[in-house]
Amino acid sequence: MSYRRFFDCSVSERLLYTLFILLISTGYLFAMALIYINVGSEDGKPGLTVKDITIKYYGNRSGSRLEQALTGIMKANRTNDEYLTIAEWIHNGAPESGYEKKIKPILDSRCVACHSAGSGFNIPPLTSYKEVLPLVAVDTGESIGALVRVSHIHLFGLSIIFYLLGRIFILTEIPVWLKRLAVIIPFAAIAADIGSWWFTKFSPHFFAYTVIVSGALMGLSFAFQALLCLYQMWFVKAGFDRNYVGGEYVERRKEG
């Protein structure tokens, strides 16, 4: 039984593989940047930490999302008196009458420029009482509906990406045990990563760490496969081993 390797591929085929790897690698880097920007700011401080992951999925149950934003990432955009007014209103039950009299003027002057449907930003609008009300409830993190949506998108998308990359990766010349391990690891990491979102939603103390570890493992697996493919495609010739006789392979290794 024979198996194809990169030295069996035409230049056109290798160009196709190379361009695919370069483009999905660029997309992967942008995805990492998006995670760093969106999730890394959950605690109001720069950098992606376990606390950011916990707040993202479990929430910060010591206060409402609006309070957390005003004491964290949006702290510079309000005065202390404005924050105390909003916090007092929230702790008094967030009545609509108090919103119209005290809260709406603050939000209109400080927040609505960005927090509105017409701003183009993917952030909650704050132009009406109905829009503000969900943000003054205790923050329980991502909703079940949101988790279902992002889980199915990531499961489909990441599985397809690593399947296609894996189909190219199996053309590499490395020990068969290492190749099989490298193919399995990213799929196990995907399952652990997305599964840990759900576990963190209900029990954050351990599984928030699993989200970071599995995400890092996924990224390392991607980098290993992509870089090794590019290297062997263009810089490594046919391997010389006991199967390489008389200038050609007389029997290919029986490995997958």
Short mmCIF file of C-alpha atoms in Angstrom, two decimals, residues 43-132:
data_model
loop_
_atom_site.label_atom_id
_atom_site.label_comp_id
_atom_site.label_asym_id
_atom_site.label_seq_id
_atom_site.Cartn_x
_atom_site.Cartn_y
_atom_site.Cartn_z
CA ASP A 43 -12.63 42.79 34.03
CA GLY A 44 -11.82 46.32 32.93
CA LYS A 45 -8.09 45.61 32.72
CA PRO A 46 -5.90 44.84 29.70
CA GLY A 47 -4.85 41.25 29.07
CA LEU A 48 -6.76 37.96 28.91
CA THR A 49 -7.01 36.34 32.34
CA VAL A 50 -9.00 33.64 34.12
CA LYS A 51 -11.11 36.41 35.65
CA ASP A 52 -12.08 37.60 32.16
CA ILE A 53 -13.18 34.07 31.25
CA THR A 54 -15.15 33.73 34.49
CA ILE A 55 -16.99 37.02 33.94
CA LYS A 56 -17.66 36.16 30.29
CA TYR A 57 -19.42 32.86 31.00
CA TYR A 58 -20.35 32.87 34.70
CA GLY A 59 -20.82 36.60 35.08
CA ASN A 60 -19.92 38.94 37.92
CA ARG A 61 -22.73 38.18 40.29
CA SER A 62 -21.77 40.82 42.80
CA GLY A 63 -23.48 43.51 40.72
CA SER A 64 -25.21 44.38 37.45
CA ARG A 65 -23.49 44.58 34.08
CA LEU A 66 -24.04 48.34 33.98
CA GLU A 67 -22.32 48.80 37.35
CA GLN A 68 -19.42 46.63 36.28
CA ALA A 69 -18.94 48.64 33.11
CA LEU A 70 -19.04 51.92 35.02
CA THR A 71 -16.47 50.71 37.55
CA GLY A 72 -14.33 48.99 34.91
CA ILE A 73 -13.83 49.70 31.25
CA MET A 74 -16.11 52.81 31.22
CA LYS A 75 -14.86 54.32 34.47
CA ALA A 76 -13.15 57.23 32.71
CA ASN A 77 -16.39 58.21 30.97
CA ARG A 78 -18.37 59.16 34.07
CA THR A 79 -18.01 61.24 37.22
CA ASN A 80 -18.24 59.79 40.71
CA ASP A 81 -21.55 61.57 41.33
CA GLU A 82 -23.01 60.17 38.12
CA TYR A 83 -21.98 56.65 39.09
CA LEU A 84 -23.49 57.01 42.58
CA THR A 85 -26.76 58.26 41.05
CA ILE A 86 -26.97 55.28 38.70
CA ALA A 87 -25.92 52.77 41.39
CA GLU A 88 -28.53 54.14 43.84
CA TRP A 89 -31.22 53.89 41.15
CA ILE A 90 -30.27 50.26 40.43
CA HIS A 91 -30.29 49.26 44.10
CA ASN A 92 -33.71 50.90 44.55
CA GLY A 93 -35.18 48.55 41.95
CA ALA A 94 -34.44 50.56 38.77
CA PRO A 95 -37.93 52.17 38.48
CA GLU A 96 -38.91 53.69 35.14
CA SER A 97 -39.85 57.00 36.76
CA GLY A 98 -36.36 57.38 38.20
CA TYR A 99 -34.85 56.46 34.84
CA GLU A 100 -36.60 59.28 33.00
CA LYS A 101 -35.78 61.86 35.66
CA LYS A 102 -32.20 61.03 36.67
CA ILE A 103 -30.64 58.28 34.56
CA LYS A 104 -31.57 59.08 30.96
CA PRO A 105 -29.91 62.52 31.01
CA ILE A 106 -26.64 60.95 32.20
CA LEU A 107 -26.73 58.18 29.60
CA ASP A 108 -27.68 60.60 26.82
CA SER A 109 -24.72 62.84 27.58
CA ARG A 110 -22.15 60.14 28.35
CA CYS A 111 -23.06 56.92 26.56
CA VAL A 112 -25.54 57.21 23.69
CA ALA A 113 -22.96 58.45 21.17
CA CYS A 114 -21.59 54.89 21.07
CA HIS A 115 -24.36 52.87 22.72
CA SER A 116 -27.02 53.35 20.04
CA ALA A 117 -28.26 51.36 17.07
CA GLY A 118 -26.92 53.95 14.64
CA SER A 119 -23.37 53.97 15.99
CA GLY A 120 -22.32 50.80 14.15
CA PHE A 121 -20.69 49.33 17.26
CA ASN A 122 -21.59 45.82 18.40
CA ILE A 123 -22.43 46.93 21.93
CA PRO A 124 -25.74 47.16 23.83
CA PRO A 125 -27.79 50.29 23.03
CA LEU A 126 -28.74 52.55 25.94
CA THR A 127 -31.30 54.85 24.36
CA SER A 128 -34.45 53.69 26.21
CA TYR A 129 -35.57 52.21 29.50
CA LYS A 130 -36.39 48.93 27.78
CA GLU A 131 -32.82 48.67 26.46
CA VAL A 132 -31.21 49.60 29.79
#
